[in-house]
Amino acid sequence: MRKVDLGWTRIFVEVARCGTLSEAAARLNITQPAVSYQIRRAEAEFGTPLLRRLHRGVELTDAGRRVFDILAREVDQIDRLAEDLRHGPAKTMLRLFTDYAFSALWLIPRIERFRAAWPQFELQVIATQHTDPAQLRAGDLAVIFGRGADLGRGAVPLLPEVVVPLRAGGFAAGLAQAPLIHLDSQQHPPPWFTWADYFAAFGMEREPRTDRGDLRFNTYSLVIEAALAGQGVALGWRGLIEPFVERGLLIPAGPELAARDAGAGDRGYHMLPGGGDTEGLQRWLLAECAAHVMARR
């Protein structure tokens, strides 16, 4: 059986899709006579017309439709393969589960450094307040706030919980008189420091009835936005709020309170690896968090 010469295949597919020889020639950046020549070659190979000439343009014959249905798929697959090969092997996907505060305030300002150090990975960040460690699979990693003992034996400490009251530069009220900005929790008691914890730790009391101006949010990013807008004083978690303090947008309004000094042990952000190709991401997270902790000593 004589093998078919397939040098005309892309031109034939383009003509069939465009419906005119002139438009196909323009798309392929060749002359219309060259297109006509290749179509004649194709029809000679099959010994039957593949296109029906119309007053304006062309349409496929029954034989042409059968040829097109096969060749169009093959041409598209070759194009996709060529695109993949030009851009190298597909990147390995890593999934990082963490809460909204860590992803928005800690991860995003630093993520370019991870991409530069580990370009072979594609990172998918899944922001959620309800990560189940048991659901992590190979290629997954979680950064979860809590106590190491509650998170399991594989939990690795990243950022210990340390809070400091923060106010905007133009906000002048003292801590005992100021409206406070609270981070609400669906858990009781909340798994992090609250204003009640803070005042109790330092033996402080608020002036009567000042809580009438308090604000409450269920997302930490909104707590920070409200503080930036001068709406009150917020508890700032060290590791998340440094950019605002360093730029002078938020100013400490009281002493720091650390979990280890308040009977909360190692409470803070911990890393839970799910295995697979996450070793590079683990090392990067550990190095970045260790640099923050060392800088504060």
Tab-separated table of C-alpha atoms in Angstrom:
chain	number	residue	atom	x	y	z
A	1	MET	CA	0.000	0.000	0.000
A	2	ARG	CA	1.396	3.377	-1.050
A	3	LYS	CA	1.996	5.776	1.840
A	4	VAL	CA	0.287	9.165	1.654
A	5	ASP	CA	2.507	12.250	1.538
A	6	LEU	CA	1.196	14.464	4.372
A	7	GLY	CA	3.052	17.702	3.659
A	8	TRP	CA	-0.217	19.477	2.789
A	9	THR	CA	-2.132	18.559	5.971
A	10	ARG	CA	-1.893	21.842	7.901
A	11	ILE	CA	-2.853	23.889	4.839
A	12	PHE	CA	-5.857	21.657	4.153
A	13	VAL	CA	-7.058	21.906	7.764
A	14	GLU	CA	-6.689	25.698	7.732
A	15	VAL	CA	-8.602	26.042	4.445
A	16	ALA	CA	-11.412	23.864	5.798
A	17	ARG	CA	-11.642	25.999	8.928
A	18	CYS	CA	-11.481	29.353	7.146
A	19	GLY	CA	-13.737	28.514	4.220
A	20	THR	CA	-11.579	30.505	1.777
A	21	LEU	CA	-8.142	29.981	0.277
A	22	SER	CA	-7.223	33.642	0.672
A	23	GLU	CA	-7.930	33.753	4.432
A	24	ALA	CA	-6.045	30.501	4.977
A	25	ALA	CA	-3.085	31.922	3.062
A	26	ALA	CA	-3.111	35.046	5.230
A	27	ARG	CA	-3.219	33.031	8.462
A	28	LEU	CA	-0.372	30.784	7.342
A	29	ASN	CA	1.630	33.696	5.914
A	30	ILE	CA	1.984	32.115	2.467
A	31	THR	CA	0.628	33.016	-0.974
A	32	GLN	CA	-2.770	31.942	-2.262
A	33	PRO	CA	-1.214	30.093	-5.250
A	34	ALA	CA	0.848	28.068	-2.769
A	35	VAL	CA	-2.348	27.122	-0.944
A	36	SER	CA	-4.060	26.130	-4.188
A	37	TYR	CA	-1.076	23.971	-5.148
A	38	GLN	CA	-1.133	22.085	-1.834
A	39	ILE	CA	-4.881	21.471	-2.086
A	40	ARG	CA	-4.385	20.005	-5.586
A	41	ARG	CA	-1.656	17.756	-4.140
A	42	ALA	CA	-4.010	16.552	-1.418
A	43	GLU	CA	-6.784	15.774	-3.884
A	44	ALA	CA	-4.287	13.949	-6.106
A	45	GLU	CA	-3.198	11.801	-3.148
A	46	PHE	CA	-6.785	10.646	-2.544
A	47	GLY	CA	-7.889	10.638	-6.152
A	48	THR	CA	-11.060	12.553	-5.334
A	49	PRO	CA	-12.108	16.165	-4.699
A	50	LEU	CA	-11.840	17.217	-1.056
A	51	LEU	CA	-13.224	20.740	-1.513
A	52	ARG	CA	-16.203	22.032	-3.431
A	53	ARG	CA	-15.632	25.457	-4.994
A	54	LEU	CA	-18.388	27.953	-4.308
A	55	HIS	CA	-19.049	31.460	-5.629
A	56	ARG	CA	-17.282	32.796	-2.553
A	57	GLY	CA	-15.021	30.329	-0.828
A	58	VAL	CA	-15.026	26.568	-0.543
A	59	GLU	CA	-16.724	23.808	1.451
A	60	LEU	CA	-15.785	20.245	2.254
A	61	THR	CA	-17.017	17.347	0.170
A	62	ASP	CA	-18.049	14.147	1.934
A	63	ALA	CA	-14.564	12.752	1.370
A	64	GLY	CA	-13.030	16.024	2.512
A	65	ARG	CA	-15.071	15.919	5.725
A	66	ARG	CA	-13.755	12.436	6.528
A	67	VAL	CA	-10.173	13.574	5.938
A	68	PHE	CA	-10.678	16.773	7.956
A	69	ASP	CA	-12.187	14.970	10.966
A	70	ILE	CA	-9.014	12.897	11.309
A	71	LEU	CA	-6.422	15.531	10.449
A	72	ALA	CA	-7.864	18.367	12.556
A	73	ARG	CA	-7.463	16.326	15.757
A	74	GLU	CA	-3.930	15.280	14.838
A	75	VAL	CA	-2.817	18.805	13.924
A	76	ASP	CA	-4.209	20.193	17.197
A	77	GLN	CA	-2.479	17.482	19.227
A	78	ILE	CA	0.835	18.154	17.491
A	79	ASP	CA	0.469	21.885	18.224
A	80	ARG	CA	-0.206	21.207	21.908
A	81	LEU	CA	2.726	18.803	22.119
A	82	ALA	CA	5.047	21.331	20.495
A	83	GLU	CA	3.916	24.001	22.963
A	84	ASP	CA	4.589	21.676	25.902
A	85	LEU	CA	8.028	20.708	24.604
A	86	ARG	CA	9.016	24.321	23.966
A	87	HIS	CA	8.201	25.245	27.558
A	88	GLY	CA	9.887	22.225	29.103
A	89	PRO	CA	8.374	19.577	31.360
A	90	ALA	CA	5.189	20.304	33.255
A	91	LYS	CA	5.774	21.834	36.681
A	92	THR	CA	5.012	19.835	39.788
A	93	MET	CA	1.934	21.152	41.577
A	94	LEU	CA	2.182	21.783	45.320
A	95	ARG	CA	-0.864	22.675	47.404
A	96	LEU	CA	-0.479	24.813	50.522
A	97	PHE	CA	-3.455	24.921	52.884
A	98	THR	CA	-3.474	27.776	55.380
A	99	ASP	CA	-5.761	30.399	56.880
A	100	TYR	CA	-6.679	33.748	55.362
A	101	ALA	CA	-4.418	35.791	57.644
A	102	PHE	CA	-1.257	33.768	56.991
A	103	SER	CA	-1.843	33.598	53.239
A	104	ALA	CA	-2.636	37.316	52.842
A	105	LEU	CA	-0.272	38.902	55.369
A	106	TRP	CA	2.682	36.503	55.562
A	107	LEU	CA	2.775	34.411	52.394
A	108	ILE	CA	1.915	36.835	49.594
A	109	PRO	CA	4.618	39.417	50.464
A	110	ARG	CA	7.236	36.611	50.382
A	111	ILE	CA	5.963	34.245	47.708
A	112	GLU	CA	8.136	35.702	44.946
A	113	ARG	CA	11.204	34.478	46.849
A	114	PHE	CA	9.860	30.925	46.789
A	115	ARG	CA	9.140	31.118	43.067
A	116	ALA	CA	12.660	32.359	42.388
A	117	ALA	CA	14.261	29.619	44.496
A	118	TRP	CA	12.054	26.757	43.283
A	119	PRO	CA	10.931	27.560	39.707
A	120	GLN	CA	10.179	23.895	38.964
A	121	PHE	CA	7.127	23.990	41.227
A	122	GLU	CA	3.707	25.533	40.739
A	123	LEU	CA	2.174	26.585	44.044
A	124	GLN	CA	-1.568	26.509	44.665
A	125	VAL	CA	-2.569	28.334	47.850
A	126	ILE	CA	-5.862	27.184	49.366
A	127	ALA	CA	-7.045	29.637	52.025
A	128	THR	CA	-9.351	28.026	54.551
A	129	GLN	CA	-10.042	28.256	58.263
A	130	HIS	CA	-10.840	24.530	58.492
A	131	THR	CA	-7.891	22.424	57.325
A	132	ASP	CA	-8.206	18.755	58.273
A	133	PRO	CA	-4.692	17.269	58.641
A	134	ALA	CA	-6.107	13.808	57.914
A	135	GLN	CA	-7.106	14.920	54.409
A	136	LEU	CA	-3.599	15.980	53.326
A	137	ARG	CA	-2.169	13.876	50.508
A	138	ALA	CA	1.182	13.656	48.724
A	139	GLY	CA	2.162	17.078	47.419
A	140	ASP	CA	0.118	18.849	50.104
A	141	LEU	CA	1.361	20.923	53.002
A	142	ALA	CA	-0.558	22.844	55.642
A	143	VAL	CA	0.287	25.782	57.881
A	144	ILE	CA	-2.160	25.732	60.788
A	145	PHE	CA	-2.545	27.882	63.892
A	146	GLY	CA	-2.733	25.971	67.156
A	147	ARG	CA	-0.775	23.982	69.719
A	148	GLY	CA	1.646	21.372	68.470
A	149	ALA	CA	0.178	18.695	70.743
A	150	ASP	CA	-3.283	19.281	69.267
A	151	LEU	CA	-2.050	19.094	65.670
A	152	GLY	CA	-0.228	15.759	65.861
A	153	ARG	CA	3.292	14.412	66.090
A	154	GLY	CA	4.301	15.687	62.652
A	155	ALA	CA	3.612	19.357	63.476
A	156	VAL	CA	6.686	21.583	63.085
A	157	PRO	CA	6.670	25.009	64.836
A	158	LEU	CA	7.024	28.002	62.503
A	159	LEU	CA	5.870	31.192	64.246
A	160	PRO	CA	5.146	31.301	67.996
A	161	GLU	CA	2.132	33.375	69.006
A	162	VAL	CA	3.192	36.850	70.112
A	163	VAL	CA	0.706	39.738	70.063
A	164	VAL	CA	1.060	43.481	70.524
A	165	PRO	CA	-1.653	46.192	70.560
A	166	LEU	CA	-1.533	48.341	67.423
A	167	ARG	CA	-3.058	51.693	66.531
A	168	ALA	CA	-2.882	53.992	63.536
A	169	GLY	CA	-0.541	56.966	63.715
A	170	GLY	CA	-3.319	59.536	64.115
A	171	PHE	CA	-5.246	57.592	66.750
A	172	ALA	CA	-4.589	59.221	70.132
A	173	ALA	CA	-6.780	57.410	72.692
A	174	GLY	CA	-5.026	55.407	75.398
A	175	LEU	CA	-5.464	51.650	75.583
A	176	ALA	CA	-7.873	51.731	78.531
A	177	GLN	CA	-10.124	54.318	76.848
A	178	ALA	CA	-9.870	53.236	73.193
A	179	PRO	CA	-12.448	51.260	71.238
A	180	LEU	CA	-11.023	47.810	70.613
A	181	ILE	CA	-11.115	45.772	67.415
A	182	HIS	CA	-11.836	42.090	68.061
A	183	LEU	CA	-11.189	38.967	65.975
A	184	ASP	CA	-14.171	36.666	66.426
A	185	SER	CA	-13.942	32.883	66.419
A	186	GLN	CA	-16.455	30.076	65.965
A	187	GLN	CA	-14.618	28.190	68.715
A	188	HIS	CA	-15.227	28.792	72.428
A	189	PRO	CA	-12.902	29.729	73.895
A	190	PRO	CA	-11.111	31.210	70.863
A	191	PRO	CA	-7.876	29.367	69.940
A	192	TRP	CA	-5.846	32.597	70.029
A	193	PHE	CA	-5.302	35.581	72.327
A	194	THR	CA	-8.313	37.817	72.882
A	195	TRP	CA	-8.462	41.265	74.405
A	196	ALA	CA	-9.748	39.670	77.623
A	197	ASP	CA	-6.611	37.506	77.740
A	198	TYR	CA	-4.411	40.514	77.120
A	199	PHE	CA	-5.912	42.708	79.845
A	200	ALA	CA	-5.879	39.808	82.318
A	201	ALA	CA	-2.218	39.017	81.608
A	202	PHE	CA	-1.147	42.561	82.492
A	203	GLY	CA	-3.679	43.203	85.252
A	204	MET	CA	-5.249	46.030	83.235
A	205	GLU	CA	-8.850	47.196	83.307
A	206	ARG	CA	-10.843	49.163	80.761
A	207	GLU	CA	-12.706	52.267	81.764
A	208	PRO	CA	-16.432	51.562	82.269
A	209	ARG	CA	-18.671	51.534	79.162
A	210	THR	CA	-15.820	52.023	76.683
A	211	ASP	CA	-16.709	48.699	75.045
A	212	ARG	CA	-19.754	50.313	73.435
A	213	GLY	CA	-17.553	51.530	70.594
A	214	ASP	CA	-15.860	48.180	69.924
A	215	LEU	CA	-15.773	46.516	66.514
A	216	ARG	CA	-15.779	42.793	65.743
A	217	PHE	CA	-14.705	40.997	62.571
A	218	ASN	CA	-14.439	37.332	61.631
A	219	THR	CA	-11.451	37.858	59.293
A	220	TYR	CA	-8.093	39.126	60.486
A	221	SER	CA	-7.427	41.125	57.323
A	222	LEU	CA	-10.478	43.253	58.184
A	223	VAL	CA	-9.200	43.713	61.741
A	224	ILE	CA	-5.993	45.180	60.325
A	225	GLU	CA	-7.866	47.317	57.782
A	226	ALA	CA	-9.994	48.788	60.576
A	227	ALA	CA	-6.889	49.585	62.632
A	228	LEU	CA	-5.248	51.228	59.616
A	229	ALA	CA	-8.382	53.352	59.203
A	230	GLY	CA	-8.054	54.614	62.788
A	231	GLN	CA	-11.174	52.811	64.001
A	232	GLY	CA	-9.574	51.538	67.205
A	233	VAL	CA	-6.784	49.389	68.627
A	234	ALA	CA	-6.201	45.848	67.340
A	235	LEU	CA	-4.108	42.963	68.564
A	236	GLY	CA	-1.315	42.437	66.063
A	237	TRP	CA	0.213	38.995	65.610
A	238	ARG	CA	3.976	39.181	65.220
A	239	GLY	CA	5.008	37.653	61.921
A	240	LEU	CA	1.920	39.012	60.171
A	241	ILE	CA	1.997	42.743	60.924
A	242	GLU	CA	5.671	43.696	60.484
A	243	PRO	CA	5.243	45.489	57.117
A	244	PHE	CA	2.678	47.865	58.629
A	245	VAL	CA	4.844	48.591	61.678
A	246	GLU	CA	8.050	49.043	59.683
A	247	ARG	CA	6.345	51.592	57.405
A	248	GLY	CA	4.915	53.462	60.393
A	249	LEU	CA	1.317	52.728	59.399
A	250	LEU	CA	0.620	50.999	62.715
A	251	ILE	CA	2.252	51.846	66.043
A	252	PRO	CA	2.562	49.575	69.110
A	253	ALA	CA	0.192	50.773	71.843
A	254	GLY	CA	1.245	48.455	74.659
A	255	PRO	CA	3.616	45.644	75.675
A	256	GLU	CA	3.882	42.328	73.859
A	257	LEU	CA	2.271	39.139	75.123
A	258	ALA	CA	3.794	35.774	74.144
A	259	ALA	CA	1.986	32.448	74.346
A	260	ARG	CA	4.858	30.813	76.221
A	261	ASP	CA	4.617	33.506	78.929
A	262	ALA	CA	0.840	33.216	79.292
A	263	GLY	CA	0.513	29.469	79.800
A	264	ALA	CA	-0.357	28.761	76.152
A	265	GLY	CA	2.771	26.696	75.470
A	266	ASP	CA	3.892	26.460	71.844
A	267	ARG	CA	0.690	27.895	70.403
A	268	GLY	CA	1.258	29.560	67.056
A	269	TYR	CA	1.641	28.590	63.405
A	270	HIS	CA	2.807	25.038	62.729
A	271	MET	CA	3.666	23.227	59.507
A	272	LEU	CA	2.089	19.876	58.659
A	273	PRO	CA	3.722	18.202	55.638
A	274	GLY	CA	1.711	15.714	53.616
A	275	GLY	CA	4.693	14.091	51.887
A	276	GLY	CA	5.548	13.974	48.205
A	277	ASP	CA	7.617	16.767	46.662
A	278	THR	CA	7.083	19.309	49.453
A	279	GLU	CA	10.611	19.160	50.889
A	280	GLY	CA	11.718	22.343	49.119
A	281	LEU	CA	8.633	24.238	50.272
A	282	GLN	CA	9.156	22.957	53.812
A	283	ARG	CA	12.760	24.159	53.890
A	284	TRP	CA	11.759	27.542	52.503
A	285	LEU	CA	8.993	28.038	55.083
A	286	LEU	CA	11.313	27.024	57.918
A	287	ALA	CA	14.089	29.362	56.742
A	288	GLU	CA	11.771	32.350	56.271
A	289	CYS	CA	10.110	31.906	59.663
A	290	ALA	CA	13.423	31.255	61.429
A	291	ALA	CA	14.812	34.489	59.977
A	292	HIS	CA	11.837	36.397	61.416
A	293	VAL	CA	12.217	34.810	64.862
A	294	MET	CA	15.980	35.451	64.948
A	295	ALA	CA	15.538	39.077	63.865
A	296	ARG	CA	13.294	39.728	66.866
A	297	ARG	CA	15.718	38.372	69.476
